[in-house]
Structure formats: structure tokens, C-alpha cells
Amino acid sequence: MAEPLPVDSPDDPRLHDYTDLTDVQLRRTREPAEGLFIAEGEKVIRRALEAGYAMRSMLLSEKWLGPMRDVVESATAPVYLTTPQTAEAVTGYHVHRGALASMERAPEREPAELLDGARRIAVLESVNDHTNVGAVFRSAAALGMDAVLLSPDCADPLYRRSVKVSMGAVFAVPYARVERWPHGLDALRSAGFRLLALTPRAGSQPIEDVVDERPERAALLLGAEGTGLTARALAASEPVRIPMAHGVDSLNVAAAAAVAFYALTRA
Ligand SMILES: C[S@@+](CC[C@H](N)C(=O)[O-])C[C@H]1O[C@@H](n2cnc3c(N)ncnc32)[C@H](O)[C@@H]1O
């Protein structure tokens, strides 16, 4: 059992993993470089552990000792006990969920590893907003997508905000980065996937037509807010649209993902 260790000073070097959590620029480079990510809140911490991620340490306020006793008792990493005020001084924000864990990143996976046995894959191009990435993963998990592939410039699924918005779904759906973009997508086509580019453009095939064709294997490409999919990604795939009403020109990428995942996972 790990005996919780009281920490009083925000400058204690043992809390280094938790410093400046609100500095997005700093954290998005620091965390991958140091091989860590932050899980926030009881549910998310439990899901990270269940998914097999190793804990580096945990930072708790007193009132979370009870609800998280089993996690504390089985922890092999140090558990630091502090006040909400000290936690705020370290992290830069009021930690509403009262519990943070610093977790070890696993080695990144290769796209080819995820194709075996997969039928439905989401492919994100330049989706660089952590909230959208988290929301796409949450839908991907809930609606039964088999994997998520990311272009090199997509936001980090293990960044705190993505993890939190996904409610830990980033641990449940396997993902990988496609380093050679968009040429790396050729491997999907060779493996028998239909590449379907989700775009609101008029003239694209309505998604229900594709659903009627019941594709054996399908990869759904989704683009960023504002710019949408690049011309190169569109040229490499079949354009498919979700019909819109009331003159709305497009859906938020995570909303479009949920609709398309639902349609394609039932085809
Ligand atoms: C906010 S939209 C981008 C809008 C951008 N102006 C465009 O033309 O693609 C973000 C992403 O959500 C998906 N999306 C949004 N609305 C869609 C729709 N009606 N049909 C298919 N995909 C849609 C697309 O993948 C798009 O790249």
C-alpha cells in the first residue's frame, strides 16, 4: 500500500509533473518529451489504470482519500496529499475534481497494427483543437469505431483537455499517427478500406447512399473547423456529405463524426 505523503509547498520538486497545467503551449511540448500525461478526476484516473497505463504519481486533496482508497492502496507510485490551495498554486487552476494523476505514456502505435480485424476507422486531418479530438474519441468509443488515425498536425489525444472531454475514451479506442500525410492513407486502400471524405460540399454523395451499399471496410476522413479537409485529402477519397437543413452550411467536426459513426457502424 502507498502511504499518502503530505506535501505543503507548491515548490516541492516532487510535484514537477503537475506544474503550469494551464500553460497549453508549454505542456503540449513538455508532456510528450517527458513521456507523461495528466489524468484528471476519479473516473478518468480509474479508466487510465484499467487500460494498463502506469502511474508515475497521484496528487489528491484530503476529501478524495475516501472515494479513491482502493486506488491509493494498490498504487505502487507515490501519492501526494495536499490542500486545494497548494494544488492550485502548483497547477495554476482550481482543481475541481480534486484528484490528478501523472501517467506514463505508452509507445506510439503504427497505423498498420490497427488495421487487422478493423472494419470502421476514423481518420482526422489537422483537427488541432483538444476539445474536438476528445469529443470525436468519445463518440468513436461509444458508437463502436475500431480505431482512429491522426494526421501529424492533429492535437494530442493524451493532452489533459482531450482526455477529460473524451471521459477516458482515448484509452479505449486504439489510435496512431500517419506520418506520411496523405500518402500513408494508401495502406488503408490497399487493405480494402473505402476512403470516405466527410465534407458538407454540395454534390457529394449523401451518406445514406453509402450506408445502403454496406461497405465491408470504411475509413471516414474528417477535417478541421474552418478549413475542412484539404484538397489533397479530398482528392484521395470519395466525398460524402451529411445532408443539412435550415440553411446551415456545416456541422462541428465532432457532431459530424457522431452522425457518420452511427450511420456507418450500423451498415
Ligand atoms: C466545421 S466543418 C468544416 C467546414 C468547412 N468549411 C468545409 O467546407 O469542410 C469540420 C468538418 O466536419 C465535417 N462535416 C461538417 N459538416 C458536415 C456535413 N454536413 N457533411 C459531412 N461532413 C461534415 C467535415 O469533415 C469537415 O471537414
GROMACS .gro file of C-alpha atoms and ligand atoms in nm:
model
  294
    1MET     CA    1   0.000   0.000   0.000
    2ALA     CA    2   0.121   0.352  -0.081
    3GLU     CA    3   0.112   0.571   0.231
    4PRO     CA    4  -0.004   0.919   0.120
    5LEU     CA    5   0.277   1.172   0.155
    6PRO     CA    6   0.174   1.522   0.271
    7VAL     CA    7   0.322   1.800   0.056
    8ASP     CA    8   0.290   2.160   0.177
    9SER     CA    9   0.499   2.366  -0.060
   10PRO     CA   10   0.400   2.435  -0.423
   11ASP     CA   11   0.773   2.448  -0.498
   12ASP     CA   12   0.828   2.088  -0.389
   13PRO     CA   13   1.018   1.925  -0.681
   14ARG     CA   14   0.815   1.604  -0.637
   15LEU     CA   15   0.520   1.796  -0.787
   16HIS     CA   16   0.709   1.885  -1.106
   17ASP     CA   17   0.476   1.676  -1.327
   18TYR     CA   18   0.183   1.897  -1.222
   19THR     CA   19   0.332   2.247  -1.265
   20ASP     CA   20   0.184   2.506  -1.502
   21LEU     CA   21  -0.101   2.285  -1.625
   22THR     CA   22  -0.279   2.589  -1.771
   23ASP     CA   23   0.014   2.676  -1.999
   24VAL     CA   24  -0.106   2.488  -2.308
   25GLN     CA   25   0.197   2.573  -2.525
   26LEU     CA   26   0.441   2.457  -2.261
   27ARG     CA   27   0.251   2.141  -2.167
   28ARG     CA   28   0.187   2.024  -2.523
   29THR     CA   29   0.564   2.002  -2.583
   30ARG     CA   30   0.671   1.909  -2.230
   31GLU     CA   31   0.437   1.613  -2.179
   32PRO     CA   32   0.534   1.406  -2.485
   33ALA     CA   33   0.901   1.498  -2.431
   34GLU     CA   34   0.887   1.377  -2.069
   35GLY     CA   35   0.673   1.075  -2.157
   36LEU     CA   36   0.378   1.166  -1.935
   37PHE     CA   37   0.019   1.275  -1.950
   38ILE     CA   38  -0.222   1.401  -1.686
   39ALA     CA   39  -0.545   1.221  -1.595
   40GLU     CA   40  -0.794   1.434  -1.402
   41GLY     CA   41  -1.078   1.315  -1.183
   42GLU     CA   42  -1.165   0.980  -1.030
   43LYS     CA   43  -1.335   0.820  -1.333
   44VAL     CA   44  -1.065   0.917  -1.579
   45ILE     CA   45  -0.784   0.804  -1.348
   46ARG     CA   46  -0.954   0.468  -1.298
   47ARG     CA   47  -1.004   0.428  -1.675
   48ALA     CA   48  -0.638   0.506  -1.745
   49LEU     CA   49  -0.532   0.241  -1.492
   50GLU     CA   50  -0.780  -0.015  -1.627
   51ALA     CA   51  -0.640   0.047  -1.976
   52GLY     CA   52  -0.297  -0.051  -1.844
   53TYR     CA   53  -0.124   0.288  -1.823
   54ALA     CA   54   0.134   0.301  -1.545
   55MET     CA   55   0.102   0.572  -1.281
   56ARG     CA   56   0.401   0.798  -1.205
   57SER     CA   57   0.233   0.969  -0.909
   58MET     CA   58  -0.101   1.095  -0.786
   59LEU     CA   59  -0.194   1.431  -0.629
   60LEU     CA   60  -0.500   1.429  -0.405
   61SER     CA   61  -0.680   1.657  -0.167
   62GLU     CA   62  -0.795   1.510   0.166
   63LYS     CA   63  -1.160   1.466   0.069
   64TRP     CA   64  -1.066   1.229  -0.219
   65LEU     CA   65  -0.879   0.986   0.004
   66GLY     CA   66  -1.203   0.806   0.089
   67PRO     CA   67  -1.351   0.764  -0.262
   68MET     CA   68  -1.009   0.667  -0.402
   69ARG     CA   69  -0.890   0.448  -0.115
   70ASP     CA   70  -0.865   0.132  -0.329
   71VAL     CA   71  -0.657   0.316  -0.590
   72VAL     CA   72  -0.431   0.461  -0.320
   73GLU     CA   73  -0.395   0.120  -0.154
   74SER     CA   74  -0.293  -0.054  -0.473
   75ALA     CA   75  -0.069   0.228  -0.601
   76THR     CA   76   0.296   0.144  -0.650
   77ALA     CA   77   0.373   0.510  -0.731
   78PRO     CA   78   0.385   0.791  -0.471
   79VAL     CA   79   0.054   0.951  -0.371
   80TYR     CA   80   0.089   1.315  -0.263
   81LEU     CA   81  -0.166   1.467  -0.030
   82THR     CA   82  -0.213   1.841  -0.043
   83THR     CA   83  -0.463   2.121   0.015
   84PRO     CA   84  -0.677   2.263  -0.269
   85GLN     CA   85  -0.481   2.592  -0.225
   86THR     CA   86  -0.143   2.425  -0.276
   87ALA     CA   87  -0.278   2.223  -0.570
   88GLU     CA   88  -0.398   2.547  -0.728
   89ALA     CA   89  -0.061   2.718  -0.671
   90VAL     CA   90   0.115   2.426  -0.845
   91THR     CA   91  -0.118   2.372  -1.137
   92GLY     CA   92  -0.240   2.728  -1.196
   93TYR     CA   93  -0.611   2.648  -1.160
   94HIS     CA   94  -0.864   2.532  -0.904
   95VAL     CA   95  -0.867   2.153  -0.936
   96HIS     CA   96  -1.243   2.097  -0.913
   97ARG     CA   97  -1.218   1.723  -0.947
   98GLY     CA   98  -0.975   1.704  -0.653
   99ALA     CA   99  -0.756   1.428  -0.796
  100LEU     CA  100  -0.482   1.435  -1.058
  101ALA     CA  101  -0.258   1.154  -1.171
  102SER     CA  102   0.056   1.173  -1.377
  103MET     CA  103   0.063   0.870  -1.606
  104GLU     CA  104   0.335   0.715  -1.821
  105ARG     CA  105   0.275   0.733  -2.199
  106ALA     CA  106   0.286   0.401  -2.383
  107PRO     CA  107   0.494   0.374  -2.702
  108GLU     CA  108   0.304   0.517  -3.001
  109ARG     CA  109   0.145   0.257  -3.227
  110GLU     CA  110   0.189   0.216  -3.602
  111PRO     CA  111  -0.120   0.254  -3.826
  112ALA     CA  112  -0.064  -0.092  -3.977
  113GLU     CA  113  -0.102  -0.252  -3.632
  114LEU     CA  114  -0.457  -0.118  -3.607
  115LEU     CA  115  -0.591  -0.246  -3.938
  116ASP     CA  116  -0.608  -0.616  -3.856
  117GLY     CA  117  -0.971  -0.709  -3.799
  118ALA     CA  118  -1.086  -0.345  -3.815
  119ARG     CA  119  -1.391  -0.253  -4.029
  120ARG     CA  120  -1.460   0.108  -3.931
  121ILE     CA  121  -1.183   0.363  -3.886
  122ALA     CA  122  -1.194   0.739  -3.825
  123VAL     CA  123  -0.920   0.948  -3.982
  124LEU     CA  124  -0.867   1.303  -3.852
  125GLU     CA  125  -0.685   1.559  -4.066
  126SER     CA  126  -0.543   1.868  -3.889
  127VAL     CA  127  -0.803   1.857  -3.609
  128ASN     CA  128  -0.591   2.067  -3.376
  129ASP     CA  129  -0.846   2.151  -3.109
  130HIS     CA  130  -0.818   1.931  -2.798
  131THR     CA  131  -1.189   1.956  -2.720
  132ASN     CA  132  -1.286   1.831  -3.066
  133VAL     CA  133  -1.033   1.547  -3.054
  134GLY     CA  134  -1.169   1.439  -2.716
  135ALA     CA  135  -1.531   1.459  -2.835
  136VAL     CA  136  -1.452   1.255  -3.150
  137PHE     CA  137  -1.289   0.982  -2.939
  138ARG     CA  138  -1.587   0.972  -2.703
  139SER     CA  139  -1.823   0.913  -2.998
  140ALA     CA  140  -1.581   0.670  -3.162
  141ALA     CA  141  -1.578   0.457  -2.846
  142ALA     CA  142  -1.950   0.482  -2.778
  143LEU     CA  143  -2.053   0.401  -3.134
  144GLY     CA  144  -1.812   0.114  -3.189
  145MET     CA  145  -1.542   0.252  -3.420
  146ASP     CA  146  -1.239   0.022  -3.429
  147ALA     CA  147  -0.956   0.278  -3.444
  148VAL     CA  148  -0.865   0.642  -3.501
  149LEU     CA  149  -0.582   0.759  -3.727
  150LEU     CA  150  -0.442   1.112  -3.698
  151SER     CA  151  -0.252   1.333  -3.941
  152PRO     CA  152   0.079   1.459  -3.798
  153ASP     CA  153  -0.064   1.802  -3.706
  154CYS     CA  154  -0.369   1.679  -3.508
  155ALA     CA  155  -0.395   1.767  -3.140
  156ASP     CA  156  -0.263   1.518  -2.885
  157PRO     CA  157  -0.534   1.272  -2.766
  158LEU     CA  158  -0.347   1.241  -2.434
  159TYR     CA  159  -0.343   1.614  -2.362
  160ARG     CA  160  -0.541   1.681  -2.040
  161ARG     CA  161  -0.833   1.854  -2.214
  162SER     CA  162  -0.871   1.578  -2.477
  163VAL     CA  163  -0.859   1.310  -2.209
  164LYS     CA  164  -1.116   1.493  -1.997
  165VAL     CA  165  -1.362   1.569  -2.281
  166SER     CA  166  -1.335   1.209  -2.403
  167MET     CA  167  -1.411   1.088  -2.047
  168GLY     CA  168  -1.121   0.846  -2.087
  169ALA     CA  169  -1.236   0.713  -2.427
  170VAL     CA  170  -0.889   0.797  -2.562
  171PHE     CA  171  -0.776   0.493  -2.360
  172ALA     CA  172  -1.040   0.265  -2.511
  173VAL     CA  173  -1.002   0.324  -2.886
  174PRO     CA  174  -0.662   0.242  -3.036
  175TYR     CA  175  -0.504   0.524  -3.234
  176ALA     CA  176  -0.192   0.601  -3.434
  177ARG     CA  177  -0.036   0.888  -3.630
  178VAL     CA  178   0.002   0.861  -4.006
  179GLU     CA  179   0.343   1.022  -4.052
  180ARG     CA  180   0.346   1.044  -4.434
  181TRP     CA  181   0.039   1.253  -4.500
  182PRO     CA  182  -0.174   1.187  -4.701
  183HIS     CA  183   0.030   0.915  -4.881
  184GLY     CA  184   0.020   0.697  -4.571
  185LEU     CA  185  -0.353   0.650  -4.637
  186ASP     CA  186  -0.265   0.429  -4.936
  187ALA     CA  187  -0.213   0.147  -4.686
  188LEU     CA  188  -0.583   0.171  -4.595
  189ARG     CA  189  -0.690   0.148  -4.958
  190SER     CA  190  -0.459  -0.150  -5.013
  191ALA     CA  191  -0.617  -0.318  -4.711
  192GLY     CA  192  -0.960  -0.287  -4.878
  193PHE     CA  193  -1.092   0.022  -4.697
  194ARG     CA  194  -1.313   0.265  -4.886
  195LEU     CA  195  -1.183   0.613  -4.805
  196LEU     CA  196  -1.485   0.835  -4.742
  197ALA     CA  197  -1.411   1.208  -4.710
  198LEU     CA  198  -1.678   1.374  -4.496
  199THR     CA  199  -1.746   1.714  -4.642
  200PRO     CA  200  -2.051   1.943  -4.643
  201ARG     CA  201  -1.985   2.028  -5.011
  202ALA     CA  202  -2.288   2.022  -5.238
  203GLY     CA  203  -2.269   1.749  -5.498
  204SER     CA  204  -2.104   1.496  -5.265
  205GLN     CA  205  -2.275   1.161  -5.221
  206PRO     CA  206  -2.526   1.158  -4.931
  207ILE     CA  207  -2.404   0.933  -4.651
  208GLU     CA  208  -2.722   0.724  -4.656
  209ASP     CA  209  -2.635   0.607  -5.009
  210VAL     CA  210  -2.300   0.474  -4.883
  211VAL     CA  211  -2.473   0.309  -4.589
  212ASP     CA  212  -2.707   0.132  -4.835
  213GLU     CA  213  -2.401  -0.008  -5.014
  214ARG     CA  214  -2.283  -0.167  -4.686
  215PRO     CA  215  -1.909  -0.127  -4.743
  216GLU     CA  216  -1.711  -0.413  -4.592
  217ARG     CA  217  -1.437  -0.179  -4.468
  218ALA     CA  218  -1.463   0.200  -4.447
  219ALA     CA  219  -1.240   0.483  -4.325
  220LEU     CA  220  -1.411   0.816  -4.253
  221LEU     CA  221  -1.195   1.125  -4.304
  222LEU     CA  222  -1.285   1.435  -4.100
  223GLY     CA  223  -1.135   1.782  -4.130
  224ALA     CA  224  -1.072   2.082  -3.910
  225GLU     CA  225  -1.314   2.358  -3.815
  226GLY     CA  226  -1.292   2.642  -4.064
  227THR     CA  227  -1.080   2.492  -4.337
  228GLY     CA  228  -1.226   2.141  -4.356
  229LEU     CA  229  -1.040   1.865  -4.540
  230THR     CA  230  -0.751   1.968  -4.765
  231ALA     CA  231  -0.776   1.937  -5.143
  232ARG     CA  232  -0.518   1.656  -5.125
  233ALA     CA  233  -0.722   1.453  -4.878
  234LEU     CA  234  -1.041   1.512  -5.077
  235ALA     CA  235  -0.870   1.407  -5.399
  236ALA     CA  236  -0.755   1.083  -5.237
  237SER     CA  237  -1.106   0.976  -5.131
  238GLU     CA  238  -1.480   0.968  -5.213
  239PRO     CA  239  -1.663   1.284  -5.091
  240VAL     CA  240  -1.963   1.206  -4.872
  241ARG     CA  241  -2.199   1.453  -4.704
  242ILE     CA  242  -2.449   1.459  -4.422
  243PRO     CA  243  -2.746   1.650  -4.570
  244MET     CA  244  -2.815   1.976  -4.383
  245ALA     CA  245  -3.138   2.171  -4.326
  246HIS     CA  246  -3.238   2.532  -4.242
  247GLY     CA  247  -2.951   2.674  -4.448
  248VAL     CA  248  -2.684   2.550  -4.203
  249ASP     CA  249  -2.364   2.508  -4.401
  250SER     CA  250  -2.177   2.259  -4.180
  251LEU     CA  251  -2.171   2.073  -3.850
  252ASN     CA  252  -1.899   2.095  -3.587
  253VAL     CA  253  -1.648   1.819  -3.666
  254ALA     CA  254  -1.734   1.618  -3.353
  255ALA     CA  255  -2.108   1.637  -3.429
  256ALA     CA  256  -2.045   1.528  -3.791
  257ALA     CA  257  -1.828   1.243  -3.660
  258ALA     CA  258  -2.104   1.117  -3.428
  259VAL     CA  259  -2.364   1.115  -3.707
  260ALA     CA  260  -2.131   0.941  -3.953
  261PHE     CA  261  -2.004   0.687  -3.697
  262TYR     CA  262  -2.361   0.595  -3.607
  263ALA     CA  263  -2.459   0.553  -3.973
  264LEU     CA  264  -2.153   0.352  -4.076
  265THR     CA  265  -2.126   0.124  -3.773
  266ARG     CA  266  -2.479   0.004  -3.844
  267ALA     CA  267  -2.418  -0.060  -4.213
  268LIG     C1  268  -1.689   2.275  -3.948
  268LIG     S1  269  -1.659   2.156  -4.068
  268LIG     C2  270  -1.556   2.241  -4.183
  268LIG     C3  271  -1.633   2.325  -4.276
  268LIG     C4  272  -1.552   2.366  -4.395
  268LIG     N1  273  -1.594   2.496  -4.436
  268LIG     C5  274  -1.571   2.266  -4.510
  268LIG     O1  275  -1.616   2.306  -4.615
  268LIG     O2  276  -1.540   2.149  -4.491
  268LIG     C6  277  -1.544   2.043  -3.997
  268LIG     C7  278  -1.550   1.904  -4.054
  268LIG     O3  279  -1.673   1.842  -4.013
  268LIG     C8  280  -1.718   1.753  -4.115
  268LIG     N2  281  -1.852   1.800  -4.155
  268LIG     C9  282  -1.918   1.906  -4.108
  268LIG     N3  283  -2.040   1.916  -4.164
  268LIG    C10  284  -2.051   1.811  -4.248
  268LIG    C11  285  -2.154   1.764  -4.334
  268LIG     N4  286  -2.270   1.827  -4.344
  268LIG     N5  287  -2.132   1.653  -4.407
  268LIG    C12  288  -2.016   1.586  -4.396
  268LIG     N6  289  -1.914   1.626  -4.315
  268LIG    C13  290  -1.931   1.737  -4.243
  268LIG    C14  291  -1.616   1.759  -4.227
  268LIG     O4  292  -1.527   1.652  -4.217
  268LIG    C15  293  -1.546   1.892  -4.203
  268LIG     O5  294  -1.415   1.891  -4.254
   0.00000   0.00000   0.00000
